[in-house]
Structures are given as structure tokens and as C-alpha cells.
mmCIF file of C-alpha atoms in Angstrom:
data_model
loop_
_atom_site.group_PDB
_atom_site.id
_atom_site.type_symbol
_atom_site.label_atom_id
_atom_site.label_comp_id
_atom_site.label_asym_id
_atom_site.label_seq_id
_atom_site.Cartn_x
_atom_site.Cartn_y
_atom_site.Cartn_z
ATOM 1 C CA MET A 125 -157.638 -54.901 -111.434
ATOM 2 C CA SER A 126 -154.608 -57.160 -111.530
ATOM 3 C CA ASN A 127 -153.043 -55.346 -108.573
ATOM 4 C CA SER A 128 -156.077 -55.914 -106.367
ATOM 5 C CA PRO A 129 -155.920 -58.686 -103.788
ATOM 6 C CA LEU A 130 -158.085 -61.731 -104.389
ATOM 7 C CA LEU A 131 -160.522 -63.177 -101.923
ATOM 8 C CA THR A 132 -159.029 -66.652 -101.719
ATOM 9 C CA ALA A 133 -160.823 -69.920 -101.129
ATOM 10 C CA THR A 134 -163.424 -69.866 -98.390
ATOM 11 C CA GLN A 135 -164.301 -72.450 -95.803
ATOM 12 C CA PRO A 136 -167.125 -72.888 -93.274
ATOM 13 C CA LEU A 137 -166.865 -70.691 -90.181
ATOM 14 C CA ALA A 138 -165.293 -72.924 -87.553
ATOM 15 C CA ALA A 139 -166.286 -70.862 -84.524
ATOM 16 C CA GLN A 140 -170.004 -70.490 -85.266
ATOM 17 C CA VAL A 141 -171.920 -71.068 -82.021
ATOM 18 C CA GLY A 142 -175.312 -69.725 -83.138
ATOM 19 C CA GLY A 143 -177.267 -68.556 -86.144
ATOM 20 C CA HIS A 144 -177.964 -70.373 -89.388
ATOM 21 C CA ALA A 145 -175.440 -72.575 -91.149
ATOM 22 C CA GLY A 146 -173.808 -71.448 -94.373
ATOM 23 C CA VAL A 147 -171.497 -68.681 -93.144
ATOM 24 C CA GLN A 148 -168.101 -68.904 -94.839
ATOM 25 C CA MET A 149 -164.797 -67.289 -93.898
ATOM 26 C CA THR A 150 -161.841 -66.344 -96.041
ATOM 27 C CA GLU A 151 -158.707 -68.438 -95.956
ATOM 28 C CA ASP A 152 -156.927 -66.006 -93.629
ATOM 29 C CA GLY A 153 -159.951 -65.914 -91.311
ATOM 30 C CA SER A 154 -160.329 -62.132 -91.386
ATOM 31 C CA LEU A 155 -163.601 -61.865 -93.326
ATOM 32 C CA LEU A 156 -166.952 -63.624 -93.330
ATOM 33 C CA LEU A 157 -169.346 -64.206 -96.203
ATOM 34 C CA LYS A 158 -172.814 -64.417 -94.683
ATOM 35 C CA PRO A 159 -175.745 -65.336 -96.948
ATOM 36 C CA ALA A 160 -178.396 -62.690 -96.384
ATOM 37 C CA LEU A 161 -181.815 -61.650 -97.582
ATOM 38 C CA PRO A 162 -182.319 -58.133 -98.987
ATOM 39 C CA HIS A 163 -183.841 -56.861 -95.728
ATOM 40 C CA GLU A 164 -180.688 -57.527 -93.689
ATOM 41 C CA ILE A 165 -178.454 -56.160 -96.429
ATOM 42 C CA ALA A 166 -180.538 -52.987 -96.555
ATOM 43 C CA PHE A 167 -180.259 -52.552 -92.785
ATOM 44 C CA TYR A 168 -176.451 -52.768 -92.893
ATOM 45 C CA GLN A 169 -176.460 -50.239 -95.735
ATOM 46 C CA GLN A 170 -178.730 -47.921 -93.741
ATOM 47 C CA ILE A 171 -176.325 -47.987 -90.819
ATOM 48 C CA ALA A 172 -173.334 -47.400 -93.096
ATOM 49 C CA SER A 173 -174.948 -44.393 -94.783
ATOM 50 C CA ALA A 174 -176.512 -42.825 -91.664
ATOM 51 C CA SER A 175 -175.292 -39.303 -90.952
ATOM 52 C CA ASP A 176 -173.430 -38.612 -87.733
ATOM 53 C CA HIS A 177 -176.402 -36.766 -86.203
ATOM 54 C CA ASP A 178 -178.658 -39.776 -86.841
ATOM 55 C CA ALA A 179 -178.961 -42.039 -83.775
ATOM 56 C CA LEU A 180 -178.693 -45.037 -86.109
ATOM 57 C CA SER A 181 -175.080 -44.109 -86.869
ATOM 58 C CA LYS A 182 -174.187 -45.018 -83.276
ATOM 59 C CA LEU A 183 -174.777 -48.675 -84.171
ATOM 60 C CA ARG A 184 -171.638 -48.627 -86.331
ATOM 61 C CA HIS A 185 -169.746 -48.813 -83.061
ATOM 62 C CA TRP A 186 -171.413 -52.134 -82.217
ATOM 63 C CA ILE A 187 -171.794 -54.135 -85.415
ATOM 64 C CA PRO A 188 -169.206 -56.094 -87.428
ATOM 65 C CA LYS A 189 -167.414 -53.895 -89.934
ATOM 66 C CA PHE A 190 -169.509 -53.987 -93.127
ATOM 67 C CA LEU A 191 -167.327 -54.213 -96.245
ATOM 68 C CA GLY A 192 -169.886 -54.707 -98.946
ATOM 69 C CA VAL A 193 -172.195 -57.172 -100.671
ATOM 70 C CA LEU A 194 -171.156 -60.126 -102.786
ATOM 71 C CA LYS A 195 -173.665 -60.917 -105.525
ATOM 72 C CA LEU A 196 -173.567 -64.354 -107.107
ATOM 73 C CA GLU A 197 -175.234 -65.600 -110.252
ATOM 74 C CA GLY A 198 -173.718 -69.032 -109.724
ATOM 75 C CA GLN A 199 -171.998 -71.044 -107.037
ATOM 76 C CA LEU A 200 -168.568 -70.747 -105.496
ATOM 77 C CA LYS A 201 -166.183 -73.397 -106.741
ATOM 78 C CA ASP A 202 -162.480 -73.870 -106.189
ATOM 79 C CA SER A 203 -160.314 -73.513 -109.276
ATOM 80 C CA ASN A 204 -159.092 -77.095 -108.814
ATOM 81 C CA GLY A 205 -162.675 -78.321 -109.292
ATOM 82 C CA ASN A 206 -163.130 -79.610 -105.743
ATOM 83 C CA GLY A 207 -165.705 -77.202 -104.406
ATOM 84 C CA ASN A 208 -164.255 -74.992 -101.660
ATOM 85 C CA GLU A 209 -161.935 -77.590 -100.206
ATOM 86 C CA GLY A 210 -158.675 -76.778 -101.976
ATOM 87 C CA ASN A 211 -156.253 -73.891 -101.877
ATOM 88 C CA GLY A 212 -157.046 -72.335 -105.244
ATOM 89 C CA ASN A 213 -158.709 -68.999 -105.818
ATOM 90 C CA VAL A 214 -162.471 -68.863 -105.681
ATOM 91 C CA GLU A 215 -164.334 -68.801 -108.969
ATOM 92 C CA VAL A 216 -168.011 -68.533 -109.732
ATOM 93 C CA VAL A 217 -169.497 -71.248 -111.925
ATOM 94 C CA PRO A 218 -172.983 -71.282 -113.423
ATOM 95 C CA VAL A 219 -175.547 -73.632 -111.981
ATOM 96 C CA HIS A 220 -178.622 -75.217 -113.431
ATOM 97 C CA GLY A 221 -181.860 -74.384 -111.747
ATOM 98 C CA ARG A 222 -182.885 -71.549 -109.476
ATOM 99 C CA ILE A 223 -180.638 -70.198 -106.713
ATOM 100 C CA ALA A 224 -182.465 -69.596 -103.441
ATOM 101 C CA PRO A 225 -182.755 -65.856 -102.620
ATOM 102 C CA GLU A 226 -180.830 -66.245 -99.366
ATOM 103 C CA GLU A 227 -177.933 -67.811 -101.302
ATOM 104 C CA LYS A 228 -177.763 -65.160 -104.014
ATOM 105 C CA GLU A 229 -176.274 -62.318 -101.971
ATOM 106 C CA SER A 230 -173.834 -62.395 -99.093
ATOM 107 C CA LEU A 231 -172.733 -59.748 -96.645
ATOM 108 C CA VAL A 232 -168.975 -59.306 -96.463
ATOM 109 C CA LEU A 233 -168.230 -58.672 -92.785
ATOM 110 C CA GLU A 234 -165.251 -58.683 -90.492
ATOM 111 C CA ASN A 235 -164.774 -61.903 -88.541
ATOM 112 C CA LEU A 236 -165.178 -60.810 -84.927
ATOM 113 C CA SER A 237 -163.150 -63.773 -83.631
ATOM 114 C CA HIS A 238 -160.191 -63.105 -85.942
ATOM 115 C CA GLY A 239 -156.952 -62.441 -84.074
ATOM 116 C CA PHE A 240 -157.936 -64.320 -80.935
ATOM 117 C CA VAL A 241 -155.736 -67.326 -80.147
ATOM 118 C CA LYS A 242 -158.458 -69.136 -78.184
ATOM 119 C CA PRO A 243 -161.704 -67.263 -78.791
ATOM 120 C CA CYS A 244 -164.308 -67.960 -76.119
ATOM 121 C CA ILE A 245 -167.591 -67.067 -77.841
ATOM 122 C CA LEU A 246 -171.137 -66.615 -76.579
ATOM 123 C CA ASP A 247 -174.201 -65.882 -78.726
ATOM 124 C CA VAL A 248 -177.072 -64.385 -76.693
ATOM 125 C CA LYS A 249 -180.447 -64.038 -78.415
ATOM 126 C CA LEU A 250 -182.124 -60.770 -77.407
ATOM 127 C CA GLY A 251 -185.747 -59.776 -77.008
ATOM 128 C CA THR A 252 -189.028 -60.960 -75.548
ATOM 129 C CA ILE A 253 -190.887 -61.055 -78.884
ATOM 130 C CA LEU A 254 -189.551 -63.634 -81.335
ATOM 131 C CA TYR A 255 -191.739 -63.037 -84.396
ATOM 132 C CA ASP A 256 -192.200 -60.339 -87.030
ATOM 133 C CA ASP A 257 -195.448 -58.420 -87.356
ATOM 134 C CA ASP A 258 -195.933 -59.983 -90.785
ATOM 135 C CA ALA A 259 -195.393 -63.549 -89.545
ATOM 136 C CA SER A 260 -198.182 -66.031 -90.157
ATOM 137 C CA PRO A 261 -200.653 -66.673 -87.309
ATOM 138 C CA GLU A 262 -199.229 -70.181 -86.957
ATOM 139 C CA LYS A 263 -195.682 -68.897 -86.581
ATOM 140 C CA LYS A 264 -196.732 -66.239 -84.075
ATOM 141 C CA VAL A 265 -198.373 -68.892 -81.911
ATOM 142 C CA ARG A 266 -195.300 -71.100 -82.178
ATOM 143 C CA MET A 267 -192.847 -68.330 -81.303
ATOM 144 C CA ILE A 268 -194.980 -67.080 -78.407
ATOM 145 C CA LYS A 269 -194.755 -70.601 -77.009
ATOM 146 C CA VAL A 270 -190.966 -70.674 -77.527
ATOM 147 C CA ALA A 271 -190.633 -67.388 -75.620
ATOM 148 C CA HIS A 272 -192.840 -68.719 -72.832
ATOM 149 C CA ASP A 273 -191.025 -72.063 -72.579
ATOM 150 C CA THR A 274 -187.521 -70.556 -72.565
ATOM 151 C CA THR A 275 -185.850 -67.671 -70.762
ATOM 152 C CA SER A 276 -186.651 -65.229 -73.609
ATOM 153 C CA GLY A 277 -190.158 -64.258 -72.520
ATOM 154 C CA GLU A 278 -189.310 -63.431 -68.925
ATOM 155 C CA THR A 279 -185.758 -62.114 -69.206
ATOM 156 C CA GLY A 280 -185.271 -61.014 -72.823
ATOM 157 C CA VAL A 281 -182.283 -63.321 -73.331
ATOM 158 C CA ARG A 282 -181.561 -66.876 -74.370
ATOM 159 C CA LEU A 283 -178.100 -68.398 -74.384
ATOM 160 C CA THR A 284 -177.983 -69.622 -77.971
ATOM 161 C CA GLY A 285 -174.673 -71.462 -77.739
ATOM 162 C CA PHE A 286 -171.092 -70.948 -76.628
ATOM 163 C CA GLN A 287 -167.559 -72.273 -76.642
ATOM 164 C CA VAL A 288 -164.794 -71.925 -74.063
ATOM 165 C CA TYR A 289 -161.177 -73.028 -73.925
ATOM 166 C CA SER A 290 -158.896 -74.576 -71.390
ATOM 167 C CA ASN A 291 -155.526 -72.874 -71.502
ATOM 168 C CA GLY A 292 -153.823 -76.221 -72.085
ATOM 169 C CA SER A 293 -156.092 -77.520 -74.857
ATOM 170 C CA PRO A 294 -156.199 -76.552 -78.544
ATOM 171 C CA GLU A 295 -159.854 -77.575 -78.862
ATOM 172 C CA PRO A 296 -162.832 -75.640 -77.432
ATOM 173 C CA ILE A 297 -165.516 -77.047 -75.163
ATOM 174 C CA LEU A 298 -168.832 -76.562 -76.969
ATOM 175 C CA THR A 299 -172.237 -75.994 -75.394
ATOM 176 C CA PRO A 300 -175.065 -76.392 -77.957
ATOM 177 C CA LYS A 301 -178.260 -74.419 -78.523
ATOM 178 C CA SER A 302 -180.254 -77.116 -76.758
ATOM 179 C CA TYR A 303 -178.734 -76.082 -73.417
ATOM 180 C CA GLY A 304 -180.011 -72.527 -73.659
ATOM 181 C CA LYS A 305 -183.459 -73.729 -74.663
ATOM 182 C CA SER A 306 -183.647 -76.141 -71.732
ATOM 183 C CA ILE A 307 -182.754 -73.891 -68.801
ATOM 184 C CA LYS A 308 -185.011 -71.640 -66.736
ATOM 185 C CA LYS A 309 -184.487 -68.074 -65.522
ATOM 186 C CA GLU A 310 -182.900 -69.262 -62.274
ATOM 187 C CA GLN A 311 -180.258 -71.210 -64.213
ATOM 188 C CA LEU A 312 -179.054 -68.352 -66.404
ATOM 189 C CA LEU A 313 -176.317 -67.484 -63.926
ATOM 190 C CA ASP A 314 -175.131 -71.107 -64.084
ATOM 191 C CA GLY A 315 -174.790 -70.712 -67.841
ATOM 192 C CA ILE A 316 -172.852 -67.468 -67.439
ATOM 193 C CA GLU A 317 -170.512 -69.185 -64.972
ATOM 194 C CA MET A 318 -169.981 -71.973 -67.520
ATOM 195 C CA PHE A 319 -169.015 -69.407 -70.148
ATOM 196 C CA PHE A 320 -166.787 -67.447 -67.749
ATOM 197 C CA PRO A 321 -165.005 -70.241 -65.849
ATOM 198 C CA VAL A 322 -162.279 -69.215 -63.432
ATOM 199 C CA SER A 323 -158.965 -71.015 -63.196
ATOM 200 C CA SER A 324 -158.278 -73.083 -60.108
ATOM 201 C CA ALA A 325 -154.568 -72.274 -60.374
ATOM 202 C CA PRO A 326 -153.119 -71.357 -56.983
ATOM 203 C CA TYR A 327 -151.626 -67.902 -56.490
ATOM 204 C CA LEU A 328 -148.835 -69.136 -54.233
ATOM 205 C CA THR A 329 -146.123 -68.903 -56.889
ATOM 206 C CA ALA A 330 -147.677 -66.508 -59.355
ATOM 207 C CA PRO A 331 -150.181 -64.154 -57.685
ATOM 208 C CA ASN A 332 -150.361 -61.868 -60.730
ATOM 209 C CA PRO A 333 -150.217 -63.424 -64.205
ATOM 210 C CA LEU A 334 -149.358 -60.010 -65.642
ATOM 211 C CA GLU A 335 -146.024 -60.187 -63.843
ATOM 212 C CA SER A 336 -145.402 -63.859 -64.558
ATOM 213 C CA SER A 337 -143.005 -65.327 -67.064
ATOM 214 C CA GLY A 338 -144.339 -66.892 -70.244
ATOM 215 C CA SER A 339 -143.948 -70.410 -68.898
ATOM 216 C CA GLU A 340 -145.859 -69.586 -65.730
ATOM 217 C CA VAL A 341 -148.647 -67.882 -67.660
ATOM 218 C CA SER A 342 -149.079 -70.948 -69.880
ATOM 219 C CA LYS A 343 -149.772 -73.447 -67.085
ATOM 220 C CA PRO A 344 -152.750 -75.566 -68.191
ATOM 221 C CA HIS A 345 -155.719 -74.698 -65.987
ATOM 222 C CA PRO A 346 -159.335 -74.344 -67.198
ATOM 223 C CA GLY A 347 -160.631 -70.787 -67.342
ATOM 224 C CA LEU A 348 -158.782 -67.507 -66.965
ATOM 225 C CA PRO A 349 -157.047 -66.553 -63.717
ATOM 226 C CA PRO A 350 -159.292 -64.378 -61.521
ATOM 227 C CA ILE A 351 -157.432 -61.136 -62.214
ATOM 228 C CA LEU A 352 -157.815 -61.540 -65.980
ATOM 229 C CA LEU A 353 -161.395 -62.770 -65.807
ATOM 230 C CA HIS A 354 -162.336 -59.864 -63.548
ATOM 231 C CA ARG A 355 -160.947 -57.448 -66.138
ATOM 232 C CA VAL A 356 -162.940 -59.170 -68.896
ATOM 233 C CA LEU A 357 -166.164 -58.927 -66.889
ATOM 234 C CA THR A 358 -165.516 -55.311 -65.893
ATOM 235 C CA THR A 359 -164.998 -54.346 -69.529
ATOM 236 C CA LEU A 360 -168.085 -56.224 -70.718
ATOM 237 C CA GLU A 361 -170.279 -54.710 -68.013
ATOM 238 C CA ALA A 362 -169.259 -51.217 -69.118
ATOM 239 C CA ASP A 363 -169.842 -52.133 -72.768
ATOM 240 C CA LEU A 364 -173.305 -53.480 -72.002
ATOM 241 C CA GLU A 365 -174.236 -50.287 -70.169
ATOM 242 C CA GLU A 366 -173.073 -48.221 -73.135
ATOM 243 C CA LEU A 367 -174.906 -50.482 -75.591
ATOM 244 C CA LYS A 368 -178.109 -50.117 -73.577
ATOM 245 C CA THR A 369 -177.835 -46.338 -73.831
ATOM 246 C CA THR A 370 -177.326 -46.569 -77.583
ATOM 247 C CA ILE A 371 -180.297 -48.884 -78.156
ATOM 248 C CA SER A 372 -182.577 -46.788 -75.927
ATOM 249 C CA ASN A 373 -182.145 -43.872 -78.353
ATOM 250 C CA ILE A 374 -183.031 -45.811 -81.522
ATOM 251 C CA GLU A 375 -186.608 -46.478 -82.581
ATOM 252 C CA MET A 376 -186.446 -49.974 -83.992
ATOM 253 C CA ARG A 377 -187.657 -53.514 -83.437
ATOM 254 C CA MET A 378 -184.951 -56.178 -83.322
ATOM 255 C CA VAL A 379 -186.373 -59.682 -83.740
ATOM 256 C CA GLY A 380 -183.873 -62.533 -83.667
ATOM 257 C CA GLY A 381 -180.864 -60.280 -83.090
ATOM 258 C CA SER A 382 -178.023 -61.296 -80.815
ATOM 259 C CA ILE A 383 -175.203 -60.040 -78.684
ATOM 260 C CA LEU A 384 -171.930 -61.747 -79.539
ATOM 261 C CA ILE A 385 -169.314 -61.799 -76.789
ATOM 262 C CA VAL A 386 -165.749 -62.876 -77.523
ATOM 263 C CA TYR A 387 -162.894 -62.981 -75.042
ATOM 264 C CA GLU A 388 -159.366 -64.373 -75.143
ATOM 265 C CA GLY A 389 -158.985 -67.772 -73.483
ATOM 266 C CA ASP A 390 -155.227 -67.971 -73.910
ATOM 267 C CA TRP A 391 -153.520 -66.778 -70.723
ATOM 268 C CA GLU A 392 -150.438 -65.300 -72.328
ATOM 269 C CA ARG A 393 -152.307 -63.482 -75.078
ATOM 270 C CA ALA A 394 -154.909 -62.250 -72.573
ATOM 271 C CA SER A 395 -152.131 -60.913 -70.379
ATOM 272 C CA ASN A 396 -150.630 -59.073 -73.341
ATOM 273 C CA ALA A 397 -154.017 -57.675 -74.375
ATOM 274 C CA ILE A 398 -155.143 -56.514 -70.951
ATOM 275 C CA SER A 399 -154.082 -52.929 -71.553
ATOM 276 C CA ALA A 400 -155.795 -52.813 -74.972
ATOM 277 C CA PRO A 401 -159.237 -51.207 -75.341
ATOM 278 C CA SER A 402 -162.388 -53.272 -75.753
ATOM 279 C CA GLY A 403 -162.943 -54.658 -79.210
ATOM 280 C CA THR A 404 -166.112 -52.602 -79.465
ATOM 281 C CA ALA A 405 -164.090 -49.396 -79.597
ATOM 282 C CA ARG A 406 -163.665 -48.635 -83.299
ATOM 283 C CA THR A 407 -162.246 -45.369 -84.513
ATOM 284 C CA GLU A 408 -163.999 -43.113 -87.012
ATOM 285 C CA GLU A 409 -161.258 -43.995 -89.482
ATOM 286 C CA ASP A 410 -162.136 -47.684 -89.114
ATOM 287 C CA GLU A 411 -165.834 -47.012 -89.596
ATOM 288 C CA ASP A 412 -165.300 -44.924 -92.729
ATOM 289 C CA GLU A 413 -163.052 -47.539 -94.342
ATOM 290 C CA GLU A 414 -164.785 -49.106 -97.337
ATOM 291 C CA VAL A 415 -163.961 -52.112 -99.462
ATOM 292 C CA GLU A 416 -165.700 -52.868 -102.729
ATOM 293 C CA VAL A 417 -166.279 -56.462 -103.753
ATOM 294 C CA GLU A 418 -166.350 -57.412 -107.414
ATOM 295 C CA ILE A 419 -165.980 -60.461 -109.638
ATOM 296 C CA ASP A 420 -163.455 -60.052 -112.468
ATOM 297 C CA GLU A 421 -163.633 -61.372 -116.004
ATOM 298 C CA ASN A 422 -162.070 -64.656 -114.902
ATOM 299 C CA GLY A 423 -164.725 -65.305 -112.260
ATOM 300 C CA GLN A 424 -162.429 -64.420 -109.375
ATOM 301 C CA ILE A 425 -163.642 -62.422 -106.405
ATOM 302 C CA VAL A 426 -161.712 -59.173 -106.097
ATOM 303 C CA LEU A 427 -161.543 -56.713 -103.228
ATOM 304 C CA GLU A 428 -161.177 -53.125 -104.421
ATOM 305 C CA SER A 429 -160.396 -49.987 -102.395
ATOM 306 C CA ILE A 430 -158.069 -51.849 -100.048
ATOM 307 C CA PRO A 431 -156.359 -49.543 -97.517
ATOM 308 C CA ASP A 432 -152.693 -48.750 -98.042
ATOM 309 C CA GLU A 433 -150.282 -51.640 -97.690
ATOM 310 C CA THR A 434 -148.834 -52.115 -94.220
ATOM 311 C CA THR A 435 -145.600 -53.549 -92.995
ATOM 312 C CA GLU A 436 -145.393 -57.054 -91.537
ATOM 313 C CA GLU A 437 -145.087 -55.574 -88.039
ATOM 314 C CA GLU A 438 -148.189 -53.415 -88.580
ATOM 315 C CA GLU A 439 -150.110 -56.409 -89.943
ATOM 316 C CA GLU A 440 -149.160 -58.477 -86.906
ATOM 317 C CA GLU A 441 -150.250 -55.640 -84.613
ATOM 318 C CA GLU A 442 -153.599 -55.407 -86.437
ATOM 319 C CA ARG A 443 -154.131 -59.131 -85.920
ATOM 320 C CA GLN A 444 -153.684 -58.754 -82.164
ATOM 321 C CA ALA A 445 -157.198 -59.040 -80.823
ATOM 322 C CA PRO A 446 -158.273 -57.165 -77.698
ATOM 323 C CA LEU A 447 -158.917 -58.881 -74.394
ATOM 324 C CA CYS A 448 -162.639 -59.041 -75.199
ATOM 325 C CA SER A 449 -165.292 -57.613 -77.479
ATOM 326 C CA LEU A 450 -169.063 -57.199 -77.529
ATOM 327 C CA SER A 451 -171.091 -56.739 -80.705
ATOM 328 C CA LEU A 452 -174.612 -56.814 -82.106
ATOM 329 C CA ILE A 453 -175.262 -59.306 -84.916
ATOM 330 C CA ASP A 454 -178.104 -60.808 -86.984
ATOM 331 C CA PHE A 455 -180.443 -58.174 -88.405
ATOM 332 C CA ALA A 456 -182.565 -60.245 -90.787
ATOM 333 C CA HIS A 457 -185.704 -59.238 -88.877
ATOM 334 C CA THR A 458 -184.723 -55.779 -87.631
ATOM 335 C CA ARG A 459 -186.638 -52.732 -88.818
ATOM 336 C CA LEU A 460 -186.839 -49.057 -87.959
ATOM 337 C CA THR A 461 -190.087 -47.968 -86.297
ATOM 338 C CA ASP A 462 -190.297 -44.179 -86.296
ATOM 339 C CA GLY A 463 -192.481 -42.916 -83.478
ATOM 340 C CA ALA A 464 -192.767 -46.290 -81.726
ATOM 341 C CA GLY A 465 -189.923 -45.832 -79.269
ATOM 342 C CA ALA A 466 -187.101 -48.194 -78.425
ATOM 343 C CA ASP A 467 -187.431 -51.984 -78.290
ATOM 344 C CA GLU A 468 -188.256 -52.611 -74.631
ATOM 345 C CA GLY A 469 -187.825 -56.376 -74.986
ATOM 346 C CA VAL A 470 -184.280 -55.943 -76.265
ATOM 347 C CA LEU A 471 -183.495 -53.387 -73.559
ATOM 348 C CA LYS A 472 -184.793 -55.851 -70.977
ATOM 349 C CA GLY A 473 -182.440 -58.483 -72.370
ATOM 350 C CA ILE A 474 -179.447 -56.153 -72.215
ATOM 351 C CA GLN A 475 -180.287 -55.282 -68.608
ATOM 352 C CA THR A 476 -180.504 -58.994 -67.806
ATOM 353 C CA MET A 477 -177.024 -59.458 -69.245
ATOM 354 C CA ILE A 478 -175.734 -56.493 -67.231
ATOM 355 C CA ASP A 479 -177.085 -58.069 -64.045
ATOM 356 C CA LEU A 480 -175.656 -61.515 -64.867
ATOM 357 C CA VAL A 481 -172.207 -60.201 -65.777
ATOM 358 C CA ARG A 482 -172.159 -58.016 -62.659
ATOM 359 C CA GLN A 483 -173.022 -60.968 -60.431
ATOM 360 C CA ARG A 484 -170.258 -63.033 -61.979
ATOM 361 C CA LYS A 485 -167.808 -60.132 -61.671
ATOM 362 C CA ASP A 486 -168.621 -59.644 -57.984
ATOM 363 C CA LYS A 487 -168.051 -63.338 -57.309
ATOM 364 C CA ILE A 488 -164.669 -63.224 -59.057
ATOM 365 C CA ALA A 489 -163.737 -60.030 -57.193
ATOM 366 C CA ALA A 490 -163.953 -61.953 -53.928
ATOM 367 C CA MET A 491 -161.211 -64.264 -55.246
ATOM 368 C CA LEU A 492 -158.723 -61.494 -55.970
ATOM 369 C CA PRO A 493 -155.730 -61.166 -53.646
ATOM 370 C CA SER A 494 -156.134 -58.484 -51.014
ATOM 371 C CA ASP A 495 -154.104 -55.312 -51.450
ATOM 372 C CA GLY A 496 -153.248 -55.481 -47.790
#
């Protein structure tokens, strides 16, 4: 036990653009602790245990790596007594009164934005139906109205929120949930263009950032250069097509689930990552990797079954994020529906995203320098 690494003090997820508040990340930023109800935990466990011939196993390729469940009978508190604000190890302290069910268990997941220097992140809510079958009549009426009044009902998507970076700024530009709720179908492409801005940098001195020096690549212009952005969009379009195929073969209903898109906003890092595969491509070895989460006798959170130690160079290589990634997240209201077919509302949303990304890609393609 003493040789096992400790899960050090957590802090709120800084790059959360959608979903409910309360998600914490570890001090090194590699893991997330997401409060979850039993239904979502069970769904992650179903995916993890699905056999290779089960269509559900294909979702392992698209979801955050699931490392286990953290069960709390108290609250997290820093060993220096200041909540989670210090640098001490996390300890669990008893609390008086009842702990809410959604605060009692947390999913331990990989942080999908970890390793990106300037993670540009978009949360896209999927589906045309926004309520569970067991929702109250009042909630069904309310959510039907939400779908009708937003882009969800007609297109199967709603831009929940996003952040983008300028190459010369350390702080992201945030677009809140209210934007996605306010726009109509015809404005979705405007939102996609806001999330995938293109740099206005001239190509007179540096036509290809992949062949530019570090100083040239780091010139402060908003958005990625066209050649890099085109590669991002090409990769994401292919990923979306593959995801659509996967979802079409799974009989389930996904209410409130999202696509999470992350791409590198730092020019130099994006240039270095351009030959790397999409972040959605996980090997079987990655998927089979398991980590157990326990609390020791001193109240410290311990990660067991850690993979073999790596060298500093290997650790640095592991932290190198890909150019972009696409994942499915948020399964609190997802359930399997044997015999009912695939979720057509979700498939409609994925097709909408394919069309939007393709339109943006085609527009960027017209900006690329001619081979001739």
C-alpha cells in the first residue's frame, strides 16, 4: 500500500464548458473525479465489461478511459484543513447529516483535455428527445418545449458551450451555454465558425507552418493557420462518420449525452502533433488497462494497479496530446433498449455535426495555397 501513488489534492475542472458543476481534477490534471448517480456508473461498468463481440464494446473507443469508482462516506478535505485549496494529500473526513446520492460516488475518468497546451473545447448536446421515459409529465412538457425552442428538436444538436484560444494569449475566449440556447438552425454554422476560427496570418513569409521555425509558428494570430485547421476538420469529419457507424449498431437511448471535441490551439504544439493519430484512437492495451481506487487507513485516496513506471521521456511523450480528439460523454440518462433499434435522434445530431464540420472544412480548403 505504501508504494502506491496517492491521488493528490483535487481542484475544480478549469476547462469545463458544459455539464453540471462539481467535477474535480487531480493536481496533475490527468484524471477527473465526476460525481455520478448509480445509473451512469453502471453504464460505464457495462461498457468496460462488454465482450469484444458485443456492439457495446465499440463504445470503449469513444468514451473517456474509465479507471474506477471512488466511494465516499464523508467529504474531501485537504490535510492542512483548508478544504481542497492547499497542496496536501486528500483525506476523507466525516460529515454530519446526509450526503446527497450524487455526491457519494464519483467516476474516476481520464481528463480528455490533459496534455493540450491550449485546449479548444466544444460540448455538443446530442439528440432530439431531452427527457427520460420515466420523467414526470411536467418535465416532459418542459423538455419538449426546450427542444422546440432550440436547435435540438430540428437538428439533434445544441452547442452547449465552448472555449477557443488565440495563439498569443494564455487565456481562452469563453462562449456560454446561453449562446447555444439562443441560436436557430440557420446560425449553427456561425457557431461552428466561432469554434473553428482561422488565422488571418499572411502566407507571404511562412506558407506552411509545418516548415516554419518556432518563432514563426508562434506569431500571435487568432485561430489556427488554414493548413492546420483543415487537418483538424478532416480528422474530426472522419471520426464523426466512424462514430455514427458505431452508434447505429447499438440499441440504446442516449438522453442528455454529448460529443466533446478538443483540438490544440497552440500553433507550435499543433504543428508537432499533426502527424499523430486522432485522440479517439485508443489501443486495446489502453482499453484493458485498469486502475483500482481505494482509501487507506489514513483516509488517503490510493490508486492501485498502476501500470509499470515509465521514464521521464516516456512520461513526457504520453503527455503529448494529439492534434484533436472526439469523444462521447455524459451517460446519466443513457440506457440499453434491446429490440428498439438505434437512437435516431442521436444519429440525426451526429449527421448534423458531420455536415457542419464538412462545410467549415470546405471553406478552409479554399484558403489553402494552390499546389500549382
